[in-house]
């Protein structure tokens, strides 16, 4: 089955229409297979639809990198590919105590 359309794929079609040179296409495919962040969790099963969609997103961004940004930090795409969107900082406003500590850290 065909992977679902992702934002960079649409971006590539909008801003970089036409054929992609075979050399560039091959380089993007190779880069996306070994990318340290893109698809590492989605491609535990390399034949899955999630993995194909992720690789398609990565390749589209690579082929039109002047205009398209990859969505490796996009929460929706992360979740759709089976990842977990977790906070990277300990600061948050989830409850009153955390909010006060966060404000104190920001002010000092």
PDB file of C-alpha atoms in Angstrom:
ATOM      1  CA  UNK A   1       0.000   0.000   0.000  1.00  0.00           C
ATOM      2  CA  UNK A   2       1.027   3.599  -0.528  1.00  0.00           C
ATOM      3  CA  UNK A   3       2.129   5.595   2.521  1.00  0.00           C
ATOM      4  CA  UNK A   4      -0.069   8.542   3.495  1.00  0.00           C
ATOM      5  CA  UNK A   5       0.930  11.964   2.169  1.00  0.00           C
ATOM      6  CA  UNK A   6       3.003  13.959   4.615  1.00  0.00           C
ATOM      7  CA  UNK A   7       3.685  17.678   4.800  1.00  0.00           C
ATOM      8  CA  UNK A   8       7.122  17.666   3.162  1.00  0.00           C
ATOM      9  CA  UNK A   9       5.801  15.530   0.320  1.00  0.00           C
ATOM     10  CA  UNK A  10       3.133  18.185  -0.327  1.00  0.00           C
ATOM     11  CA  UNK A  11       5.720  20.913   0.167  1.00  0.00           C
ATOM     12  CA  UNK A  12       8.010  19.305  -2.420  1.00  0.00           C
ATOM     13  CA  UNK A  13       5.155  19.055  -4.914  1.00  0.00           C
ATOM     14  CA  UNK A  14       4.281  22.724  -4.354  1.00  0.00           C
ATOM     15  CA  UNK A  15       7.744  24.326  -4.297  1.00  0.00           C
ATOM     16  CA  UNK A  16       9.882  21.865  -6.256  1.00  0.00           C
ATOM     17  CA  UNK A  17       7.588  20.449  -8.928  1.00  0.00           C
ATOM     18  CA  UNK A  18       8.932  18.274 -11.679  1.00  0.00           C
ATOM     19  CA  UNK A  19      11.402  15.471 -11.863  1.00  0.00           C
ATOM     20  CA  UNK A  20      14.062  15.016  -9.229  1.00  0.00           C
ATOM     21  CA  UNK A  21      17.447  14.133 -10.699  1.00  0.00           C
ATOM     22  CA  UNK A  22      18.179  10.438 -10.253  1.00  0.00           C
ATOM     23  CA  UNK A  23      21.482  11.247  -8.555  1.00  0.00           C
ATOM     24  CA  UNK A  24      19.754  13.486  -5.975  1.00  0.00           C
ATOM     25  CA  UNK A  25      16.966  10.943  -5.478  1.00  0.00           C
ATOM     26  CA  UNK A  26      19.472   8.140  -4.817  1.00  0.00           C
ATOM     27  CA  UNK A  27      21.456  10.324  -2.403  1.00  0.00           C
ATOM     28  CA  UNK A  28      18.298  11.273  -0.468  1.00  0.00           C
ATOM     29  CA  UNK A  29      17.206   7.623  -0.208  1.00  0.00           C
ATOM     30  CA  UNK A  30      20.638   6.638   1.082  1.00  0.00           C
ATOM     31  CA  UNK A  31      20.769   9.531   3.573  1.00  0.00           C
ATOM     32  CA  UNK A  32      17.296   8.778   4.919  1.00  0.00           C
ATOM     33  CA  UNK A  33      18.135   5.120   5.519  1.00  0.00           C
ATOM     34  CA  UNK A  34      20.953   6.101   7.894  1.00  0.00           C
ATOM     35  CA  UNK A  35      19.550   9.363   9.310  1.00  0.00           C
ATOM     36  CA  UNK A  36      20.215   9.446  13.085  1.00  0.00           C
ATOM     37  CA  UNK A  37      16.799  10.922  14.001  1.00  0.00           C
ATOM     38  CA  UNK A  38      14.400  10.390  11.150  1.00  0.00           C
ATOM     39  CA  UNK A  39      12.460   7.110  11.223  1.00  0.00           C
ATOM     40  CA  UNK A  40      14.594   5.319  13.792  1.00  0.00           C
ATOM     41  CA  UNK A  41      11.520   4.296  15.780  1.00  0.00           C
ATOM     42  CA  UNK A  42       9.051   4.033  12.893  1.00  0.00           C
ATOM     43  CA  UNK A  43      11.318   1.698  10.949  1.00  0.00           C
ATOM     44  CA  UNK A  44      11.769  -1.132  13.423  1.00  0.00           C
ATOM     45  CA  UNK A  45       9.821  -3.039  10.739  1.00  0.00           C
ATOM     46  CA  UNK A  46      11.245  -1.620   7.497  1.00  0.00           C
ATOM     47  CA  UNK A  47       8.378  -2.956   5.392  1.00  0.00           C
ATOM     48  CA  UNK A  48       5.655  -1.286   7.497  1.00  0.00           C
ATOM     49  CA  UNK A  49       3.452   1.508   6.176  1.00  0.00           C
ATOM     50  CA  UNK A  50       4.717   3.739   9.018  1.00  0.00           C
ATOM     51  CA  UNK A  51       8.294   3.255   7.907  1.00  0.00           C
ATOM     52  CA  UNK A  52       7.464   3.882   4.237  1.00  0.00           C
ATOM     53  CA  UNK A  53       5.587   7.091   5.135  1.00  0.00           C
ATOM     54  CA  UNK A  54       8.444   8.276   7.304  1.00  0.00           C
ATOM     55  CA  UNK A  55      11.066   7.578   4.638  1.00  0.00           C
ATOM     56  CA  UNK A  56       8.878   9.317   2.049  1.00  0.00           C
ATOM     57  CA  UNK A  57       8.740  12.403   4.305  1.00  0.00           C
ATOM     58  CA  UNK A  58      12.504  12.360   4.791  1.00  0.00           C
ATOM     59  CA  UNK A  59      13.215  11.955   1.070  1.00  0.00           C
ATOM     60  CA  UNK A  60      10.776  14.719   0.095  1.00  0.00           C
ATOM     61  CA  UNK A  61      12.441  17.141   2.496  1.00  0.00           C
ATOM     62  CA  UNK A  62      15.872  16.192   1.186  1.00  0.00           C
ATOM     63  CA  UNK A  63      14.811  16.668  -2.441  1.00  0.00           C
ATOM     64  CA  UNK A  64      13.466  20.170  -1.752  1.00  0.00           C
ATOM     65  CA  UNK A  65      15.522  21.256   1.244  1.00  0.00           C
ATOM     66  CA  UNK A  66      15.529  24.957   0.296  1.00  0.00           C
ATOM     67  CA  UNK A  67      11.788  25.192   0.953  1.00  0.00           C
ATOM     68  CA  UNK A  68      10.700  22.177   3.027  1.00  0.00           C
ATOM     69  CA  UNK A  69      11.514  21.313   6.621  1.00  0.00           C
ATOM     70  CA  UNK A  70      11.352  17.768   7.955  1.00  0.00           C
ATOM     71  CA  UNK A  71       8.799  17.051  10.635  1.00  0.00           C
ATOM     72  CA  UNK A  72      10.976  15.027  13.004  1.00  0.00           C
ATOM     73  CA  UNK A  73       9.994  17.372  15.825  1.00  0.00           C
ATOM     74  CA  UNK A  74       6.312  17.570  14.912  1.00  0.00           C
ATOM     75  CA  UNK A  75       4.201  16.006  17.675  1.00  0.00           C
ATOM     76  CA  UNK A  76       1.442  14.747  15.373  1.00  0.00           C
ATOM     77  CA  UNK A  77       3.837  13.040  12.968  1.00  0.00           C
ATOM     78  CA  UNK A  78       5.800  11.608  15.890  1.00  0.00           C
ATOM     79  CA  UNK A  79       2.641  10.131  17.382  1.00  0.00           C
ATOM     80  CA  UNK A  80       1.376   8.787  14.051  1.00  0.00           C
ATOM     81  CA  UNK A  81       4.657   6.956  13.585  1.00  0.00           C
ATOM     82  CA  UNK A  82       4.381   5.335  16.998  1.00  0.00           C
ATOM     83  CA  UNK A  83       6.744   7.635  18.860  1.00  0.00           C
ATOM     84  CA  UNK A  84       6.254   9.370  22.168  1.00  0.00           C
ATOM     85  CA  UNK A  85       6.202  13.159  22.454  1.00  0.00           C
ATOM     86  CA  UNK A  86       7.931  13.760  25.778  1.00  0.00           C
ATOM     87  CA  UNK A  87       9.038  16.991  27.433  1.00  0.00           C
ATOM     88  CA  UNK A  88      12.753  17.632  27.228  1.00  0.00           C
ATOM     89  CA  UNK A  89      12.827  20.126  30.102  1.00  0.00           C
ATOM     90  CA  UNK A  90      11.826  19.560  33.682  1.00  0.00           C
ATOM     91  CA  UNK A  91       9.971  22.870  33.719  1.00  0.00           C
ATOM     92  CA  UNK A  92       6.219  22.791  33.186  1.00  0.00           C
ATOM     93  CA  UNK A  93       2.954  24.299  34.328  1.00  0.00           C
ATOM     94  CA  UNK A  94       1.144  20.991  34.868  1.00  0.00           C
ATOM     95  CA  UNK A  95       0.304  21.825  38.480  1.00  0.00           C
ATOM     96  CA  UNK A  96       0.645  24.711  40.900  1.00  0.00           C
ATOM     97  CA  UNK A  97       3.886  23.543  42.534  1.00  0.00           C
ATOM     98  CA  UNK A  98       5.621  22.915  39.203  1.00  0.00           C
ATOM     99  CA  UNK A  99       4.377  26.260  37.902  1.00  0.00           C
ATOM    100  CA  UNK A 100       5.882  28.130  40.884  1.00  0.00           C
ATOM    101  CA  UNK A 101       9.208  26.322  40.521  1.00  0.00           C
ATOM    102  CA  UNK A 102       9.263  27.017  36.801  1.00  0.00           C
ATOM    103  CA  UNK A 103       8.546  30.712  37.299  1.00  0.00           C
ATOM    104  CA  UNK A 104      11.233  30.898  39.979  1.00  0.00           C
ATOM    105  CA  UNK A 105      13.786  29.285  37.633  1.00  0.00           C
ATOM    106  CA  UNK A 106      12.861  31.610  34.792  1.00  0.00           C
ATOM    107  CA  UNK A 107      13.115  34.720  36.987  1.00  0.00           C
ATOM    108  CA  UNK A 108      16.485  33.831  38.487  1.00  0.00           C
TER     109      UNK A 108
END
